Amino acid sequence: MTAQNTGRRRFLGGLLAAGVFPKPTWADVGAPAFLSAAAKPDGSSVLCGVGANLQVLFELPLPARGHAAAAHPTRPEAVAFARRPGTFAVVIDCTTGTQRATLCAPHGRHFYGHGAFSSDGSLLFTTENDYEAGQGRIGVWDTLQGYKRIDEWASGGVGPHDVKRLPNSETLVVANGGIETHPDSGRTKLNIATMAPNLAYIAGGAVVERVQLAAELHRNSIRHLAVGVGGQVAFGMQWQGSGPLKTLVGVHLQGAEVQLLEAPTQALRAMQGYVGSIAFTPDAKAIAVTSPRGGVVQLYDAKMQGQLETFAMPDVCGIAAVGETLTVSSGNGEMRHLLGSTRLLRRLTELRWDNHLVPVA
Amino acid sequence: MRYFAYVLALLVTPLSAQADSHNALIEGIVEAHILPGFEALATQSQALSKAAEESCDPASDTLRQAYGRAFDAWVSVSHLRFGPTEVNDRAFALAFWPDSRGVTPRALAGLLSEQDPIASSVTDYAQVSIAARGFYALEFLLYDDRLMTAGEAGYHCTLVQTISADIALTSKHILEGWQSGYAVTMLTPSPDGVYQTDKEVLQTLFKSLATGLEFTADTRLGRPLGSFDRPRPTRAEARRSGRSSRHVMLSLEALSSLAAHLAEGDKALSGKLEAAFERAQSQLADLNDPVFAGVSNPQSRLKIEIVQQGIAAIRTIVRDEMGPALGVAAGFNALDGD
């Protein structure tokens, strides 16, 4: 028996004694600050709940490599998604460590690894590939009927990756990365020459706004999103072209013009054309992006005042704002606070933290 | 003092020796692998253009042979996707494949039915959709049952000649790009250069080996294999000209040569790679199935899957052994690409 399990058992015992079982909330599971998929040393995959102090609170097995997860807005329930082109997503009860439901992508679809809940948590939305048509879809699942699939919408583009819900709204924002893939040919990109990424807003099942960048940026795949309290959408890109790169980060407010954030050549170069994750800082004044390829975290002023700071951390990818700090994670097993009074806090585990840290509401 | 200098020399030598050996490695690859490959492409493409001028008849043996030699030359450098091939989308202009949405035949049919005058000038032709340019477009005009006879004969002839001339021009530009600067760019990294260090150059070369293997396994073999329940023989690369298996062989030969260069000086690794390449190549040769028609039959399908697994084995050696040996191994997340 691992220390983890003992911890959980003791913890569950505590819950029983406290008699809080009827309607558990996130605070009951030892209040994880975020979730992250990881690979264990033996190669198996897990989903972990991690506290703000970077302590791993629970570790639940996944059938294969995960990517991101979505935390239910109220219940201690999370959905962990398979890495593309996976077809499973697992609904996990974080109080008991059991699987509540399994979502299987319908025939002809696979997940991209991201999802978002409606504000009341009754619906789950997933980014999916309709790979015969080469078109992105948003799968709609009813959480009150045991995560039954009830609908499907067009994502407004090809290769939808991240999806987020705007604050105080049911509108979804989708990063249509623009890259067509087909599971028969693995992760090979089929349309680099003609790719056309966009940012799409979806309300009531319909695309209500679509934002495309200038033609010369058509190979900048819009991949990851962070939303600010005022509805600002920050997006991180992955450059599929060659030659000089202008930008990897942009900000957009629905109905307004898109703003691309600039950085000095050397700073951009350090990112190696690749943003792995993106987050607003807790004060929303800056946008942080990670690049595992470059082994750096960079902060940009959210009001277009340029690139502010660069932190080095090998294989860094996951990032999330929690409390007054930014937490980052790496494939080498490290988690670290980047800002504020706890910025020296770091913890090294034997887990390889996968791409994303998902904050729990 | 003298002792100190000696210790210092000991400390410093291995590093600079490694730097020198990396630079020599890069020089060897540029001189013996890259430049000859693009020279062959330029020469054979020029010969193709000349053959098309002499006879634009799709059934002409001379034209088809010239086409085959030029296409061979392309496939042998198709993994070198950096620098001059990426300027102005030259590589895509030579090779728009896979064409998952069938844009190439549609674009060609449009040009043929409208007799679009853009085909009368090589320089203008660079403006058409890249799906209508390059070797894969030309294959439709030379080998596709419908498109080889479609449209008005004179216009069809012009289109064959213009696409051939466009291929020759693009190939010439790539070679010039290498000769006039990019070879030097790779050999002399500098803080302001495209490459800052030898290691960055090695990383690019390593990546082209890894990506080339991935493309051949997942795309050249993966697309026709489809799934067991739904094999896709009509998705085989250049099947109309019967070149699908040949492309896998040519790419394995080229990648094997690049791998041998990159593993130079490491006998154990070189031997392992050589054996793995030979195994995959002989398994492929034994198939005797030029267009992977066997994907639809469970028994022959298995043999094609074995070739794919053979390439996967090479990829594993490259990733787990060559990467760390060259000091360019990528991390868990850095490799992910999501």
XYZ file of C-alpha atoms in Angstrom:
699
model
C 0.000 0.000 0.000
C 1.398 3.367 -0.977
C 1.518 6.371 1.251
C -0.943 7.947 -1.134
C -3.601 5.321 -0.496
C -3.059 5.399 3.228
C -3.465 9.137 3.084
C -6.669 8.879 1.155
C -8.084 6.232 3.434
C -7.278 8.268 6.480
C -8.780 11.236 4.780
C -11.952 9.373 3.835
C -12.183 8.123 7.392
C -12.096 11.722 8.450
C -14.874 12.547 6.070
C -17.035 9.750 7.447
C -16.428 10.878 10.971
C -17.284 14.421 10.069
C -20.511 13.198 8.482
C -20.176 15.361 5.404
C -21.044 12.638 2.939
C -24.462 13.702 1.672
C -23.341 16.443 -0.644
C -19.605 16.647 -0.956
C -17.995 19.726 -2.449
C -14.506 20.445 -3.711
C -13.433 21.660 -0.298
C -14.129 18.178 1.088
C -11.479 16.414 -0.934
C -8.727 18.287 0.749
C -9.361 21.213 -1.566
C -7.170 20.498 -4.558
C -6.138 23.742 -6.184
C -5.707 22.067 -9.521
C -5.726 18.829 -11.450
C -3.052 17.465 -13.712
C -2.539 14.340 -15.763
C 0.804 12.656 -15.292
C 2.854 9.638 -16.263
C 4.216 7.414 -13.517
C 7.729 5.988 -13.604
C 6.332 2.655 -14.812
C 4.751 4.451 -17.761
C 1.162 4.222 -16.533
C -1.080 7.266 -16.634
C -2.867 8.994 -13.785
C -4.897 12.067 -12.957
C -3.774 13.899 -9.831
C -5.368 16.435 -7.565
C -2.785 18.833 -6.178
C -3.117 21.280 -3.308
C -2.023 24.908 -3.414
C 0.985 23.808 -1.351
C 1.924 21.476 -4.242
C 1.147 18.366 -2.215
C -0.375 15.566 -4.307
C -3.763 14.866 -2.696
C -4.978 12.042 -4.872
C -3.841 9.983 -7.782
C -6.328 8.110 -9.942
C -5.478 5.690 -12.753
C -6.306 6.568 -16.373
C -6.541 3.991 -19.184
C -3.956 5.826 -21.332
C -2.078 9.098 -21.513
C -4.238 12.026 -20.498
C -3.979 15.626 -21.587
C -6.111 18.232 -19.869
C -9.111 17.886 -17.587
C -12.203 19.868 -16.725
C -13.236 20.425 -13.129
C -16.949 20.528 -12.448
C -17.895 24.028 -11.245
C -19.496 22.802 -8.014
C -19.230 19.058 -7.477
C -15.921 17.364 -6.617
C -15.969 15.756 -9.992
C -13.522 15.993 -12.829
C -13.376 14.788 -16.374
C -9.977 13.756 -17.599
C -9.550 13.644 -21.348
C -7.393 11.370 -23.430
C -4.612 12.931 -25.401
C -5.510 13.154 -29.073
C -6.390 11.030 -30.934
C -7.812 9.287 -27.877
C -11.465 8.403 -27.663
C -11.996 8.138 -23.911
C -12.734 10.616 -21.186
C -13.154 9.549 -17.597
C -15.490 11.147 -15.089
C -13.890 10.842 -11.712
C -15.439 11.244 -8.305
C -12.625 12.928 -6.485
C -13.963 12.079 -3.028
C -13.867 8.329 -3.527
C -11.315 8.016 -6.288
C -13.767 6.026 -8.363
C -14.845 6.328 -11.915
C -18.340 7.680 -12.175
C -18.773 7.418 -15.905
C -16.767 6.903 -19.025
C -17.288 8.999 -22.081
C -16.562 7.394 -25.411
C -16.254 9.593 -28.434
C -18.936 8.586 -30.954
C -17.960 6.622 -34.046
C -15.929 8.775 -36.410
C -14.845 11.222 -33.686
C -11.935 11.526 -31.324
C -11.216 13.927 -28.500
C -8.559 16.620 -28.613
C -7.945 16.591 -24.878
C -9.857 19.647 -23.641
C -13.366 20.344 -22.398
C -15.454 22.842 -20.448
C -18.596 22.818 -18.322
C -21.655 25.052 -18.568
C -21.882 27.492 -15.634
C -24.276 25.275 -13.654
C -22.317 22.155 -14.506
C -25.253 20.465 -16.215
C -23.506 20.241 -19.575
C -20.012 19.271 -20.595
C -18.551 20.411 -23.908
C -15.688 18.588 -25.596
C -13.510 19.458 -28.585
C -13.587 16.679 -31.157
C -12.405 15.759 -34.621
C -14.876 14.591 -37.242
C -11.953 13.115 -39.082
C -13.609 11.893 -42.256
C -15.006 15.356 -42.864
C -11.852 16.991 -41.511
C -14.006 19.345 -39.426
C -13.993 20.297 -35.762
C -16.959 19.498 -33.539
C -18.113 20.347 -30.052
C -19.651 17.351 -28.322
C -22.419 18.144 -25.828
C -22.911 15.805 -22.857
C -25.638 15.913 -20.235
C -23.995 15.467 -16.847
C -27.362 14.931 -15.150
C -28.070 11.886 -17.302
C -24.797 10.204 -16.471
C -22.881 12.136 -19.124
C -25.092 11.103 -21.990
C -24.195 12.609 -25.330
C -27.105 14.785 -26.364
C -25.844 17.001 -29.143
C -23.012 18.028 -31.386
C -22.119 21.416 -32.856
C -19.692 22.671 -35.465
C -16.604 24.117 -33.791
C -16.250 26.708 -36.542
C -13.014 25.370 -37.932
C -10.534 22.530 -38.241
C -8.643 20.944 -35.365
C -10.335 22.528 -32.313
C -8.047 22.134 -29.334
C -8.726 24.177 -26.208
C -12.214 25.313 -25.218
C -13.156 27.650 -22.374
C -16.376 29.230 -21.140
C -16.430 32.998 -20.804
C -17.006 34.171 -17.218
C -20.623 34.896 -16.220
C -21.762 33.646 -19.576
C -22.646 30.441 -21.404
C -20.631 31.484 -24.447
C -17.794 29.166 -25.339
C -14.556 30.220 -26.954
C -12.781 27.600 -29.054
C -9.224 27.551 -30.366
C -9.584 26.022 -33.820
C -5.926 25.181 -34.385
C -6.465 24.715 -38.096
C -4.490 21.504 -38.404
C -6.171 18.489 -39.949
C -5.148 15.059 -38.715
C -6.613 11.614 -39.218
C -6.132 8.757 -36.748
C -5.077 6.451 -39.606
C -1.984 8.573 -40.099
C -1.207 9.115 -36.431
C -0.370 12.671 -35.542
C 0.800 13.641 -39.049
C -0.373 17.116 -40.004
C -2.227 16.833 -43.276
C -2.823 20.421 -44.320
C 0.018 22.678 -43.218
C 0.147 24.385 -46.607
C -3.485 25.446 -46.415
C -4.206 25.565 -42.672
C -6.380 28.433 -41.419
C -6.756 28.593 -37.648
C -9.312 30.782 -35.897
C -10.815 31.696 -32.580
C -14.539 30.926 -32.564
C -17.219 32.012 -30.104
C -20.174 29.676 -29.767
C -23.462 30.617 -28.145
C -26.554 28.430 -28.137
C -24.863 25.919 -30.395
C -24.013 28.389 -33.145
C -20.793 30.163 -34.042
C -21.504 33.820 -33.310
C -18.073 35.275 -33.981
C -14.951 34.056 -35.693
C -11.572 35.738 -35.493
C -8.827 35.012 -38.001
C -5.346 36.424 -38.089
C -3.733 38.075 -41.103
C -2.962 35.736 -44.003
C 0.791 35.719 -43.349
C 0.071 34.238 -39.926
C -2.023 31.352 -41.242
C 0.570 28.883 -39.965
C 0.303 30.144 -36.415
C -1.915 27.475 -34.914
C -4.157 28.974 -32.194
C -4.053 26.233 -29.595
C -4.496 27.231 -25.950
C -6.706 29.687 -24.151
C -6.957 31.574 -20.891
C -9.904 33.766 -20.021
C -9.738 36.822 -17.791
C -12.466 37.952 -15.409
C -13.565 40.632 -17.877
C -13.949 38.104 -20.677
C -10.570 38.799 -22.296
C -9.355 35.750 -24.133
C -5.609 35.244 -24.231
C -4.424 32.693 -26.770
C -1.143 30.883 -27.217
C 0.002 29.769 -30.640
C 2.269 27.169 -32.194
C 4.186 28.217 -35.274
C 4.083 25.692 -38.095
C 5.918 27.833 -40.582
C 9.565 28.620 -41.031
C 11.280 31.923 -41.244
C 10.929 34.839 -38.919
C 8.162 34.546 -36.397
C 6.328 37.663 -35.263
C 4.236 36.591 -32.338
C 3.050 33.617 -30.304
C 0.486 35.272 -28.042
C -2.636 37.307 -28.651
C -5.536 38.781 -26.722
C -9.094 39.198 -27.883
C -12.266 40.594 -26.415
C -15.467 39.481 -28.095
C -16.540 42.051 -30.660
C -13.188 43.855 -30.665
C -10.062 43.687 -32.786
C -7.502 41.065 -31.991
C -4.260 42.258 -30.404
C -1.014 40.412 -30.970
C 1.612 40.658 -28.265
C 5.119 41.448 -29.411
C 8.375 40.357 -27.908
C 12.045 40.958 -28.648
C 13.509 38.565 -31.216
C 15.632 36.722 -28.659
C 12.686 36.239 -26.316
C 10.512 34.853 -29.102
C 13.329 32.644 -30.192
C 13.632 31.206 -26.701
C 10.072 29.880 -27.023
C 11.062 27.840 -30.099
C 7.828 28.689 -31.850
C 5.742 26.848 -29.316
C 3.352 27.791 -26.537
C 2.347 24.746 -24.500
C 0.031 26.410 -21.971
C -1.206 29.877 -21.113
C -2.640 31.602 -18.032
C -3.426 35.052 -16.702
C -1.521 36.060 -13.576
C -3.733 36.369 -10.473
C -3.821 40.178 -10.785
C -4.699 39.773 -14.499
C -1.984 42.290 -15.366
C 0.128 39.785 -17.193
C -0.223 36.737 -19.368
C 2.105 33.836 -18.777
C 3.030 31.299 -21.437
C 5.147 28.183 -21.200
C 7.353 26.493 -23.757
C 8.569 22.976 -22.969
C 10.687 23.083 -26.130
C 12.456 26.212 -25.038
C 12.298 25.322 -21.337
C 11.002 28.764 -20.457
C 8.039 30.562 -18.921
C 7.480 34.088 -20.181
C 5.310 36.892 -18.875
C 3.734 39.443 -21.201
C 2.046 42.634 -20.150
C -1.663 42.121 -20.769
C -2.008 45.703 -21.956
C 0.429 45.419 -24.837
C 3.413 46.798 -22.985
C 5.619 44.015 -24.202
C 7.327 40.973 -22.862
C 8.248 41.388 -19.214
C 10.134 38.470 -17.831
C 11.535 35.030 -18.652
C 11.974 32.127 -16.211
C 13.981 29.051 -17.148
C 12.619 25.609 -16.276
C 13.372 22.493 -18.335
C 10.369 20.840 -20.014
C 7.930 23.227 -18.338
C 4.387 23.101 -19.661
C 1.507 23.224 -17.162
C 0.598 26.627 -15.737
C -2.254 27.895 -13.590
C -3.003 30.902 -11.419
C -3.829 29.808 -7.901
C -4.178 32.227 -5.014
C -1.617 34.965 -5.367
C 0.833 32.950 -7.410
C 1.346 31.164 -10.685
C 2.080 27.478 -10.448
C 4.034 25.736 -13.167
C 4.766 22.046 -13.727
C 7.271 20.128 -15.807
C 7.788 16.766 -17.434
C 10.716 16.286 -15.048
C 8.362 16.058 -12.104
C 8.799 19.537 -10.750
C 6.086 21.910 -9.583
C 6.915 25.408 -8.566
C 5.383 28.722 -7.522
C 6.610 31.554 -9.724
C 5.285 34.685 -8.030
C 4.373 36.234 -4.721
C 5.588 35.488 -1.223
C 5.641 31.708 -1.787
C 7.648 31.894 -4.981
C 10.454 29.788 -3.601
C 8.114 26.878 -3.029
C 8.906 23.900 -5.203
C 8.276 20.207 -5.046
C 9.849 17.420 -6.987
C 7.925 14.183 -7.566
C 8.617 11.114 -9.607
C 5.578 11.926 -11.757
C 6.064 13.407 -15.205
C 3.516 16.196 -15.197
C 1.629 16.307 -18.462
C 0.779 19.398 -20.496
C -1.791 21.167 -18.336
C -2.592 22.301 -14.831
C -6.339 22.729 -14.534
C -7.472 25.097 -11.774
C -10.396 23.903 -9.697
C -13.062 26.591 -9.464
C 51.364 27.416 -12.704
C 52.340 24.977 -15.350
C 50.387 22.274 -13.600
C 47.401 24.566 -13.468
C 47.584 25.212 -17.206
C 47.753 21.497 -17.825
C 44.653 20.856 -15.743
C 42.879 23.671 -17.488
C 43.760 22.172 -20.855
C 42.394 18.840 -19.733
C 39.202 20.456 -18.618
C 38.740 22.442 -21.766
C 39.800 19.956 -24.416
C 36.906 17.526 -24.306
C 34.385 20.307 -24.775
C 36.068 21.953 -27.729
C 36.867 18.549 -29.177
C 33.200 17.737 -29.031
C 32.345 21.048 -30.652
C 34.830 20.336 -33.441
C 33.480 16.872 -33.958
C 29.942 18.249 -34.111
C 31.017 20.774 -36.685
C 32.736 18.062 -38.719
C 29.588 15.960 -38.470
C 27.477 18.815 -39.780
C 29.925 19.510 -42.565
C 29.827 15.856 -43.582
C 26.043 15.872 -43.722
C 25.843 19.098 -45.702
C 28.539 18.036 -48.180
C 27.696 14.371 -48.594
C 23.971 14.171 -47.905
C 22.207 17.473 -48.439
C 23.973 19.188 -51.340
C 24.229 16.095 -53.577
C 20.540 15.403 -52.940
C 19.419 18.843 -54.031
C 21.876 18.830 -56.960
C 20.275 15.599 -58.179
C 16.815 17.121 -57.757
C 17.762 20.222 -59.781
C 19.436 18.170 -62.519
C 16.662 15.602 -62.849
C 13.951 18.256 -62.738
C 15.691 20.163 -65.505
C 15.789 16.923 -67.513
C 12.077 16.412 -66.832
C 11.277 19.882 -68.140
C 13.341 19.223 -71.239
C 11.622 15.873 -71.821
C 8.213 17.546 -71.513
C 9.261 20.120 -74.125
C 10.198 17.305 -76.474
C 7.090 15.248 -75.867
C 4.145 16.175 -73.709
C 2.254 12.976 -74.530
C 1.316 11.394 -71.173
C 2.085 7.974 -72.613
C 5.581 8.978 -73.746
C 8.159 6.657 -72.201
C 10.833 9.313 -72.272
C 8.619 11.745 -70.424
C 7.484 9.181 -67.870
C 11.025 8.014 -67.216
C 12.251 11.558 -66.762
C 9.330 12.177 -64.443
C 10.202 9.070 -62.427
C 13.851 10.070 -62.040
C 12.988 13.594 -60.925
C 10.351 12.335 -58.496
C 12.886 9.837 -57.106
C 15.271 12.721 -56.493
C 12.571 14.627 -54.633
C 11.584 11.713 -52.403
C 15.251 11.263 -51.491
C 15.398 14.803 -50.078
C 11.791 15.072 -48.908
C 12.850 14.771 -45.255
C 15.075 17.878 -45.461
C 12.316 20.326 -44.660
C 14.151 23.397 -43.434
C 15.827 26.424 -44.944
C 15.561 26.800 -48.732
C 12.756 24.231 -49.167
C 10.523 26.284 -46.885
C 11.090 29.654 -48.540
C 7.947 30.625 -50.484
C 6.483 27.180 -49.785
C 8.826 25.571 -52.312
C 8.528 22.093 -50.808
C 4.741 22.204 -50.922
C 4.919 23.565 -54.469
C 6.862 20.427 -55.401
C 4.919 18.005 -53.253
C 1.377 18.704 -52.173
C 0.644 15.380 -50.510
C -1.244 14.002 -48.677
C -4.149 15.727 -50.351
C -6.799 14.663 -47.865
C -9.541 16.728 -49.497
C -8.780 15.885 -53.126
C -7.848 19.458 -54.025
C -5.240 18.525 -56.635
C -7.522 16.743 -59.143
C -10.202 19.381 -58.616
C -7.816 22.248 -59.256
C -6.387 20.564 -62.362
C -9.848 19.768 -63.728
C -10.745 23.437 -63.249
C -7.690 24.662 -65.145
C -8.309 22.156 -67.960
C -11.987 22.915 -68.395
C -11.518 26.666 -68.300
C -8.287 26.587 -70.312
C -7.000 29.099 -67.849
C -4.296 31.134 -69.628
C -2.210 31.213 -66.439
C -0.718 27.882 -67.565
C 1.005 29.527 -70.499
C 3.639 31.169 -68.309
C 5.906 29.477 -65.798
C 6.276 32.607 -63.714
C 2.513 33.181 -63.610
C 1.922 29.545 -62.774
C 3.611 30.062 -59.406
C 0.450 31.973 -58.481
C -1.965 29.042 -58.870
C -3.011 26.915 -55.892
C -0.019 24.880 -54.798
C -2.266 21.830 -55.042
C -2.049 22.204 -58.842
C 1.759 22.346 -58.840
C 4.506 19.822 -58.455
C 5.033 16.098 -58.835
C 1.678 14.943 -57.506
C -0.241 17.249 -59.852
C 1.874 16.091 -62.779
C 1.160 12.487 -61.852
C -2.554 13.099 -62.414
C -1.854 14.535 -65.873
C 0.424 11.647 -66.833
C -1.288 8.675 -65.209
C -4.853 9.372 -64.074
C -7.359 7.666 -66.366
C -9.527 10.742 -66.551
C -7.137 13.653 -66.243
C -4.515 12.301 -68.653
C -6.932 12.871 -71.490
C -9.075 15.652 -70.037
C -9.452 19.046 -71.688
C -8.289 20.327 -75.011
C -5.155 18.461 -76.164
C -3.060 21.569 -76.817
C -3.895 23.024 -73.423
C -3.184 19.713 -71.686
C 0.231 19.687 -73.343
C 0.971 23.227 -72.200
C -0.070 22.338 -68.673
C 2.271 19.308 -68.597
C 5.140 21.466 -69.860
C 4.454 24.336 -67.507
C 4.161 22.147 -64.420
C 7.414 20.417 -65.402
C 9.155 23.752 -65.950
C 7.779 25.016 -62.635
C 9.193 21.935 -60.891
C 12.569 22.594 -62.527
C 12.531 26.241 -61.497
C 11.527 25.503 -57.909
C 14.207 22.816 -57.611
C 16.784 25.225 -59.024
C 15.799 27.864 -56.479
C 16.165 25.383 -53.618
C 19.638 24.361 -54.800
C 20.660 27.992 -55.201
C 19.394 28.706 -51.718
C 21.664 26.012 -50.365
C 24.662 26.975 -52.466
C 24.395 30.702 -52.008
C 24.081 30.776 -48.266
C 22.226 28.139 -46.327
C 25.097 25.636 -46.356
C 27.268 28.322 -44.771
C 24.458 29.204 -42.369
C 24.482 25.639 -41.071
C 28.252 25.421 -40.875
C 28.811 28.712 -39.087
C 26.294 29.236 -36.304
C 26.444 32.659 -34.697
C 24.510 34.627 -32.079
C 22.650 36.567 -34.771
C 22.320 33.677 -37.169
C 19.460 31.322 -37.921
C 21.380 28.865 -35.760
C 23.202 30.071 -32.696
C 25.129 26.896 -31.977
C 26.182 23.632 -33.578
C 23.749 21.937 -31.259
C 20.844 23.823 -32.793
C 21.974 22.673 -36.230
C 22.220 19.100 -35.012
C 18.781 19.392 -33.503
C 17.378 20.405 -36.888
C 19.090 17.498 -38.629
C 17.983 15.089 -35.922
C 14.442 16.379 -36.185
C 14.399 15.885 -39.942
C 15.444 12.267 -39.424
C 12.765 11.713 -36.777
C 10.059 13.503 -38.745
C 11.044 11.743 -41.958
C 10.651 8.351 -40.275
C 7.333 9.408 -38.805
C 6.035 10.619 -42.159
C 7.015 7.423 -43.927
C 5.509 5.174 -41.249
C 2.354 7.105 -40.452
C 1.569 8.675 -43.791
C 3.205 6.767 -46.639
C 2.198 3.473 -45.003
C -0.469 4.617 -42.537
C -2.785 6.259 -45.037
C -3.261 3.230 -47.299
C -3.401 0.913 -44.273
C -6.277 2.912 -42.814
C -7.850 0.686 -40.212
C -8.404 -3.059 -40.306
C -12.115 -2.528 -40.864
C -11.558 0.147 -43.419
C -8.347 -0.185 -45.406
C -7.716 2.650 -47.860
C -5.763 1.343 -50.858
C -6.729 4.375 -52.942
C -4.911 6.608 -50.490
C -1.533 5.088 -51.303
C 0.981 7.723 -52.342
C 1.489 8.079 -56.110
C -0.377 4.825 -56.743
C -1.383 5.880 -60.270
C 2.232 5.734 -61.351
C 2.837 2.617 -59.246
C 5.368 4.365 -57.010
C 3.943 3.897 -53.487
C 6.305 1.209 -52.247
C 9.218 2.743 -54.151
C 8.755 5.969 -52.176
C 8.963 4.116 -48.888
C 12.153 2.419 -50.066
C 13.735 5.635 -51.339
C 12.918 7.491 -48.161
C 14.318 4.672 -46.016
C 17.535 4.747 -48.053
C 17.871 8.497 -47.608
C 16.992 8.391 -43.915
C 19.399 5.520 -43.378
C 22.176 7.610 -44.890
C 21.334 10.582 -42.665
C 21.131 8.317 -39.613
C 24.534 6.821 -40.419
C 26.044 10.310 -40.542
C 24.431 11.341 -37.272
C 25.593 8.172 -35.516
C 29.127 8.503 -36.877
C 31.761 7.586 -34.331
C 29.359 5.515 -32.238
C 29.929 1.991 -33.497
C 27.289 0.286 -31.385
C 24.583 2.750 -32.338
C 25.563 2.757 -36.017
C 25.428 -1.004 -36.149
C 22.074 -1.132 -34.459
C 20.585 1.458 -36.790
C 22.019 -0.168 -39.866
C 20.542 -3.516 -38.884
C 17.147 -1.977 -38.146
C 17.057 -0.140 -41.487
C 18.150 -3.263 -43.360
C 15.431 -5.290 -41.694
C 12.695 -2.818 -42.623
C 14.028 -2.481 -46.156
C 14.186 -6.208 -46.766
C 10.702 -6.678 -45.325
C 9.484 -4.021 -47.724
C 11.279 -5.576 -50.681
C 9.728 -8.952 -49.860
C 6.238 -7.495 -50.127
C 6.518 -7.100 -53.859
C 3.461 -4.894 -53.758
C 4.154 -1.610 -55.589
C 0.955 0.207 -54.561
C 0.172 -1.549 -51.257
C -2.909 -3.164 -52.783
C -2.440 -5.836 -50.121
C -3.805 -3.618 -47.371
C -7.297 -4.995 -48.052
C -6.315 -8.606 -47.537
C -5.736 -9.667 -43.918
C -2.656 -11.768 -44.680
C -0.816 -9.355 -46.926
C -1.965 -6.491 -44.724
C -0.118 -8.010 -41.803
C 3.112 -7.941 -43.810
C 2.661 -4.246 -44.569
C 2.012 -3.607 -40.893
C 5.246 -5.420 -40.111
C 7.141 -2.968 -42.317
C 5.464 -0.156 -40.420
C 6.506 -1.736 -37.124
C 10.040 -2.077 -38.461
C 10.119 1.682 -38.990
C 8.653 2.192 -35.536
C 11.597 0.195 -34.164
C 14.016 2.541 -35.948
C 12.158 5.518 -34.513
C 12.567 4.121 -31.013
C 16.333 3.759 -31.442
C 16.560 7.264 -32.857
C 14.525 8.779 -30.044
C 15.902 6.830 -27.084
C 19.522 6.346 -28.103
C 20.555 8.760 -30.806
C 18.814 11.765 -29.241
C 20.606 11.476 -25.910
C 23.921 10.600 -27.622
C 23.761 13.822 -29.644
C 22.584 15.784 -26.630
C 19.351 16.774 -28.373
C 16.854 14.559 -26.558
C 13.499 16.223 -26.052
C 11.572 16.133 -22.782
C 8.202 14.551 -22.049
C 6.257 17.727 -22.793
C 8.652 19.096 -25.401
C 8.022 15.982 -27.493
C 4.299 16.162 -27.102
C 3.373 18.741 -29.697
C -0.120 19.445 -28.385
